[in-house]
Tab-separated table of C-alpha atoms in Angstrom:
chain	number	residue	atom	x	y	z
A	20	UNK	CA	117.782	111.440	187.361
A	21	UNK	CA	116.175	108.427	188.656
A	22	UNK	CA	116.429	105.865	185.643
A	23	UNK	CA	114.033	103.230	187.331
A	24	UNK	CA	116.580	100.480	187.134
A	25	UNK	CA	116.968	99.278	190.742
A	26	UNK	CA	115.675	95.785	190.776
A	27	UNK	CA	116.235	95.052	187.518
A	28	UNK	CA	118.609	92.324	186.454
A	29	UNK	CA	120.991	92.789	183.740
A	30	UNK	CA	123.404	90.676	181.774
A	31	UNK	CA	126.152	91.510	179.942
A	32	UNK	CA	127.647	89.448	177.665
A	33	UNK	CA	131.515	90.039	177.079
A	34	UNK	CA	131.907	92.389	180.186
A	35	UNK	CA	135.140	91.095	181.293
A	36	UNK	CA	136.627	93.931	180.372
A	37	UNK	CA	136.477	97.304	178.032
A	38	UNK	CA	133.113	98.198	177.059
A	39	UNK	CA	131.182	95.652	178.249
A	40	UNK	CA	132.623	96.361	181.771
A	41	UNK	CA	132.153	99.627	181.814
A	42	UNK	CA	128.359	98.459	180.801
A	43	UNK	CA	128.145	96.328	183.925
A	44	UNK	CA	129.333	98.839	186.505
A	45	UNK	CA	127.590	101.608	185.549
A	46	UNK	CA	123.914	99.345	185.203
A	47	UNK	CA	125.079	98.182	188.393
A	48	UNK	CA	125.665	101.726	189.983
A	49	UNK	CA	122.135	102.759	188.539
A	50	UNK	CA	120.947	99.513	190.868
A	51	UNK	CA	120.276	96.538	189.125
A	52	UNK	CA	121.659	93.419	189.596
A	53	UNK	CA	124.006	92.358	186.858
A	54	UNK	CA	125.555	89.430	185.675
A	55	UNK	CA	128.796	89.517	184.567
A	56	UNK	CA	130.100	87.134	181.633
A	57	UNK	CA	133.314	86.196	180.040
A	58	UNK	CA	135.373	83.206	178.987
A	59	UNK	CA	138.267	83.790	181.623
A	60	UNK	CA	136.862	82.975	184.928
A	61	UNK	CA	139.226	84.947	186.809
A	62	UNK	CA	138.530	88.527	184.526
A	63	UNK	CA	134.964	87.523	184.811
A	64	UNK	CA	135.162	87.240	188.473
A	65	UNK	CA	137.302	90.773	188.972
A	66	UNK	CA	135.274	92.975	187.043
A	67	UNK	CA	132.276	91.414	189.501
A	68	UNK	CA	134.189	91.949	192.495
A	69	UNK	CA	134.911	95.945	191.124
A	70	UNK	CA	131.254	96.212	191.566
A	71	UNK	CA	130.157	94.299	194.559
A	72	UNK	CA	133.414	96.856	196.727
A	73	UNK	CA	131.386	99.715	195.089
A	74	UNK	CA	128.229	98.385	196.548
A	75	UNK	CA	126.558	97.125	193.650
A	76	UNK	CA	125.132	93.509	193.534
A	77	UNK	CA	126.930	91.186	190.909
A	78	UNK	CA	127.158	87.421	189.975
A	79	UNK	CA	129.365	85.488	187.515
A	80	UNK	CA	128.547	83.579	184.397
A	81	UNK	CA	131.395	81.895	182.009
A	82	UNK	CA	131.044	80.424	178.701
A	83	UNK	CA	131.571	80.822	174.866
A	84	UNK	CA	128.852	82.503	172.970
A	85	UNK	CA	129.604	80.906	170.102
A	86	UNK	CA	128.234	77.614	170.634
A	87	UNK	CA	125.170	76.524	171.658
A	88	UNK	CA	126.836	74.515	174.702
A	89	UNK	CA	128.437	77.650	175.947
A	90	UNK	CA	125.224	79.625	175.482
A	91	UNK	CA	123.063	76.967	177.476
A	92	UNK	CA	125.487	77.431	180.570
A	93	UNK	CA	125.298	81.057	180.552
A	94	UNK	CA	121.576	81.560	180.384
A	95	UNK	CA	121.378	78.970	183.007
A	96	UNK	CA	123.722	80.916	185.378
A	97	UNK	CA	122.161	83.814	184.617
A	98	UNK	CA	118.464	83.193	185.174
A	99	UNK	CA	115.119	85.499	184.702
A	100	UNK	CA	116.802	88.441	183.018
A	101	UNK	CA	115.463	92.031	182.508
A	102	UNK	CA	117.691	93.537	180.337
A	103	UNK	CA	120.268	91.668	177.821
A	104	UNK	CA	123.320	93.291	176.798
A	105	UNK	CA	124.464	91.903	173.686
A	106	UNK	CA	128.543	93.187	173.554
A	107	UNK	CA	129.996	89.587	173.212
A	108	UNK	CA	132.064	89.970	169.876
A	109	UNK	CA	134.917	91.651	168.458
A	110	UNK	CA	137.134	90.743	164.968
A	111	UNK	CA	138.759	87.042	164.470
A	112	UNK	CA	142.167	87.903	164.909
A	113	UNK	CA	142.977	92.107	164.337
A	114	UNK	CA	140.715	94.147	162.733
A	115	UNK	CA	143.682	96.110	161.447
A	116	UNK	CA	143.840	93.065	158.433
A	117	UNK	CA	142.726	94.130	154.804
A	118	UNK	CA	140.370	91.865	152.529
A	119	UNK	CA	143.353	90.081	151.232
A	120	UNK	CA	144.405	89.120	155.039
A	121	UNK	CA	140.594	87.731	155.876
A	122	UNK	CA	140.422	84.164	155.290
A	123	UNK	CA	137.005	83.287	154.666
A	124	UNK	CA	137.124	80.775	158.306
A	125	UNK	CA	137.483	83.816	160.187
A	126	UNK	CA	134.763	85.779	158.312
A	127	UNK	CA	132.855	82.916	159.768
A	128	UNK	CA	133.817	83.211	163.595
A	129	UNK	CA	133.337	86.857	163.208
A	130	UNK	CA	129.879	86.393	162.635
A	131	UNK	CA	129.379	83.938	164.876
A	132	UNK	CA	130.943	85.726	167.699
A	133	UNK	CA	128.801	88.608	167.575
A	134	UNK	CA	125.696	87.583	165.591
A	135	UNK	CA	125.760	84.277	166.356
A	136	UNK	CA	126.038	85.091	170.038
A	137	UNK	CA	123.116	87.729	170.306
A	138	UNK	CA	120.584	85.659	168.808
A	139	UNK	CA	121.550	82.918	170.799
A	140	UNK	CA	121.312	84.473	174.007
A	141	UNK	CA	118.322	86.423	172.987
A	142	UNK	CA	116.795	83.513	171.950
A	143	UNK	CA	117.256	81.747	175.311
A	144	UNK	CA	116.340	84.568	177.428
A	145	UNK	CA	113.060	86.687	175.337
A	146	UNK	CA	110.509	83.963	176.323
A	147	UNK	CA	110.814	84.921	180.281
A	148	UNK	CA	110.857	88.790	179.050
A	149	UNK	CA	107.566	88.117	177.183
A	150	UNK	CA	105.747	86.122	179.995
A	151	UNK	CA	106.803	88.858	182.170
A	152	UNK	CA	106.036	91.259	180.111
A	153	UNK	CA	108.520	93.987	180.531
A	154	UNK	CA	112.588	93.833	178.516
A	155	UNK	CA	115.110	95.693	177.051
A	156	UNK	CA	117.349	94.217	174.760
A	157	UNK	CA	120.213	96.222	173.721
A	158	UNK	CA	123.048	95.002	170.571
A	159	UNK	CA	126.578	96.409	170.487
A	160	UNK	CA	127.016	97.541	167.392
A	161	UNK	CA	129.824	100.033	166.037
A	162	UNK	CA	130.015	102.854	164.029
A	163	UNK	CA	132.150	100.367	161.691
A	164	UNK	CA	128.730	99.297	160.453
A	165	UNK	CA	127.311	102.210	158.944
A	166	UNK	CA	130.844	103.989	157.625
A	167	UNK	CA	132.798	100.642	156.736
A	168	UNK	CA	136.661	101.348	156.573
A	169	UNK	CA	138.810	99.227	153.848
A	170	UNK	CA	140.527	96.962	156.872
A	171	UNK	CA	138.571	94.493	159.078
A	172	UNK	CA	135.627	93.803	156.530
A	173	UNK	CA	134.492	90.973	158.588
A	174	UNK	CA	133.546	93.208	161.633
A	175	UNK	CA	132.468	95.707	159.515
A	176	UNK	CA	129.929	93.504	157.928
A	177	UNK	CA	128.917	91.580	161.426
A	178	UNK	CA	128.202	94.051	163.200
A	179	UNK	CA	125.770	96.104	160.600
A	180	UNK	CA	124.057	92.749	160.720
A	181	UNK	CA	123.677	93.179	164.240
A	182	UNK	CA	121.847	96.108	163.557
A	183	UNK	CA	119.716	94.565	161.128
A	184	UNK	CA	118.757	92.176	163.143
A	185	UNK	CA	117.796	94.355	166.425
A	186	UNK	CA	115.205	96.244	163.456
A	187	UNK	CA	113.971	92.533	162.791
A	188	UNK	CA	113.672	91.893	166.164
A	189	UNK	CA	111.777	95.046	167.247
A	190	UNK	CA	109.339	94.617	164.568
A	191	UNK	CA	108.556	91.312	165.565
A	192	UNK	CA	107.990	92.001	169.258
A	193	UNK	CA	105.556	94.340	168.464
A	194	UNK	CA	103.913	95.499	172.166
A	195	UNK	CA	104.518	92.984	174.316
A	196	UNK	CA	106.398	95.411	176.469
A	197	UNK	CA	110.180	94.636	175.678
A	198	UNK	CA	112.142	96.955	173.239
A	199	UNK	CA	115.061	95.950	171.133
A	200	UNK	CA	117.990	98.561	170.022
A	201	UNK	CA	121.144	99.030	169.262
A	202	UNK	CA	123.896	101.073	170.218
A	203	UNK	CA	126.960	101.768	168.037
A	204	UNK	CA	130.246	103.331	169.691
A	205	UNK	CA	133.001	105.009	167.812
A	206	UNK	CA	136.777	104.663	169.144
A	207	UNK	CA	136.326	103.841	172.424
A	208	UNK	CA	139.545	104.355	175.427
A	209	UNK	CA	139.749	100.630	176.213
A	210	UNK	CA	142.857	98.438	176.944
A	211	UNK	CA	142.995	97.549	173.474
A	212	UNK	CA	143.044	101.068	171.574
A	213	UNK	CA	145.130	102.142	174.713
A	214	UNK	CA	147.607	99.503	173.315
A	215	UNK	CA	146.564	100.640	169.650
A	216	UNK	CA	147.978	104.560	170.596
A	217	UNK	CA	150.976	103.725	171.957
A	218	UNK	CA	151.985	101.564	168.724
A	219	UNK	CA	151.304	104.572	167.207
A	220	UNK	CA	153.647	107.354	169.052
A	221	UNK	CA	157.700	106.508	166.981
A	222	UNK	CA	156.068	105.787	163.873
A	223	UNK	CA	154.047	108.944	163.629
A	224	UNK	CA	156.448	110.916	165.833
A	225	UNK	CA	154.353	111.357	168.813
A	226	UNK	CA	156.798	110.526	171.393
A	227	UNK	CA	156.169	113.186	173.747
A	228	UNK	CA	152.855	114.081	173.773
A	229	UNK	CA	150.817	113.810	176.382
A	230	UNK	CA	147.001	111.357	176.598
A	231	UNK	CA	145.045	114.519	175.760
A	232	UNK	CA	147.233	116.002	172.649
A	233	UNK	CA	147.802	111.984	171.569
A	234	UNK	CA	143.686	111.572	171.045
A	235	UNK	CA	143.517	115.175	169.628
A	236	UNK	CA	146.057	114.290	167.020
A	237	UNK	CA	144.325	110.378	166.324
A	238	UNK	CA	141.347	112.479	166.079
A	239	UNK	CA	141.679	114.798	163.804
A	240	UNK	CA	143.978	112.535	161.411
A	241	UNK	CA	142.810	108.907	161.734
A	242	UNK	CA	139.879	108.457	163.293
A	243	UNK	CA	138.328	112.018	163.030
A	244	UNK	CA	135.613	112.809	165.425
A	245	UNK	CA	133.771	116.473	165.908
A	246	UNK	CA	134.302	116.081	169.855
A	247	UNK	CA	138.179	116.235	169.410
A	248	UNK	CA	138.373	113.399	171.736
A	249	UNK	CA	138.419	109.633	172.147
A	250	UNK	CA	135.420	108.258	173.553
A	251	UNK	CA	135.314	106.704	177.363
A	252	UNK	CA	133.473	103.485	178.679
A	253	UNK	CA	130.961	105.469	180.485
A	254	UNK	CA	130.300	107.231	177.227
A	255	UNK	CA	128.318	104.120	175.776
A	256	UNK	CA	127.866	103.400	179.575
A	257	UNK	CA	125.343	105.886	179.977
A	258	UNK	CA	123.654	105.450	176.894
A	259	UNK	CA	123.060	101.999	177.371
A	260	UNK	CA	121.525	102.876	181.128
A	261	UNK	CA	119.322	105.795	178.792
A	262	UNK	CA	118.148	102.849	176.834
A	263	UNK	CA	117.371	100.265	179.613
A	264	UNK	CA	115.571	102.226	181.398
A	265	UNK	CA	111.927	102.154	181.654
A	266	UNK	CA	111.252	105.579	180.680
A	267	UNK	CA	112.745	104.063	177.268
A	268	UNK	CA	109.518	102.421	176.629
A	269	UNK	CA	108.984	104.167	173.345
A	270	UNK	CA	112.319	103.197	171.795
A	271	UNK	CA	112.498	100.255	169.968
A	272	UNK	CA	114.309	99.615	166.658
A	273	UNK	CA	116.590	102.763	166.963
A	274	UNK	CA	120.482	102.535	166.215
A	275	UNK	CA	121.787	105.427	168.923
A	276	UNK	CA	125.189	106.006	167.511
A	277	UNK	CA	127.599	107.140	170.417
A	278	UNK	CA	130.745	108.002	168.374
A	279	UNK	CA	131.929	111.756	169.375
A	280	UNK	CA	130.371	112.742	165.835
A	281	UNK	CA	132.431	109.713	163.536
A	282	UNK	CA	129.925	108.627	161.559
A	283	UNK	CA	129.498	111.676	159.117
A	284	UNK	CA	126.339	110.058	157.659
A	285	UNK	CA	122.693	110.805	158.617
A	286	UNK	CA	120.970	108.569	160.870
């Protein structure tokens, strides 16, 4: 299926690696032009280079998110922009800490690292989608938002913000041609959880299983999912292309949870 994306430019904020990666390359594959951000220059720059060997079209933009500075540079680097990923984020410290473990200073980089970063790139870059009349903006949000877990409260809570703000957002755009959603993941394969399953195989006694029976056994004990299976990068991926695309035009304010059946909650 033709998604109508070539020619469109995307950026995606905290694609240096893991999801946001996985964001850029596929966009990229579907033919727009994407800009790839990060704080690390030299991640920033590989991921890019992954995509311009597979024939996609890709430039570089580094800076923090989390100050206004940082923000500036990036939307500057980045220029007129189609479609803004919002996936810059993630806990202060490990979102493995309980309530107890959270000191309230890193409650407050939490939100400013992933609410604090959307609206400050979405603020920079909706006046050029307006005047042109055509956007998609699209907030990483997780299924910790809408079935909160007792450790990492602090993501938890930023992130169903996130959502809260893409249903402000949408209902203030009104029709002026550019959509705002959200899209929440569940456990995702990324370098992280990779790291995160293999902490797990002495104590639980999972030594010698193999990838597949290691996710069947996280998923139907920790993280329980209906699909059996951790999710993939192309998983949200695709979802995220669904939701850029101009045949997405009568989408706005939706929370598409992509989570292998998590959440247990109706939407």
């Amino acid at each position: 299926m033709d998604l109508g994306l070539t020619g469109k430019r995307a950026l995606v904020t905290g694609s240096s690696s893991g999801i946001g990666a996985g964001i850029a390359r596929m966009l990229a594959a579907e033919g727009c032009a994407v800009v790839v951000h990060g704080r690390d220059a030299a991640r920033t720059e590989a991921v890019a280079c992954v995509i311009r060997d597979a024939g996609g079209e890709a430039d570089c933009a580094i800076g923090d998110l989390a100050d206004d500075a940082g923000a500036d540079a990036v939307a500057a680097r980045a220029g007129a922009i189609d479609i803004l990923v919002n996936n810059a984020g993630g806990a202060a410290g490990t979102s493995a800490r309980g309530w107890a473990q959270v000191p309230l200073a890193a409650w407050i980089e939490t939100y400013q690292g992933n609410v604090g970063s959307a609206a400050r790139m979405i603020q920079r870059l909706l006046p050029g989608m307006q005047e042109r009349g055509w956007g998609r903006i699209i907030n990483i949000a997780s299924a910790a938002a809408t079935q909160p877990i007792a450790f990492g409260p602090d993501y938890g809570a930023a992130k169903a913000a996130l959502i809260n703000l893409t249903s402000s957002l949408a209902k203030a755009l009104g029709p002026c041609g550019v959509t705002a959603n959200s899209v929440s993941p569940g456990i995702i394969l990324t370098p992280a959880v990779e790291r995160w399953l293999d902490g797990l195989r002495e104590p639980m006694g999972w030594q010698g299983l193999g990838q597949a029976e290691l996710e069947s056994k996280v998923t139907e004990t920790i993280v329980p999912t209906l699909v059996g299976r951790i999710g993939r990068v192309e998983d949200i991926g695709h979802a995220v292309c669904m939701v850029a695309s101009p045949a997405s035009g009568y989408m706005t304010g939706a929370n598409i949870r992509v989570d292998g059946g998590q959440v247990q909650s109706i939407n």
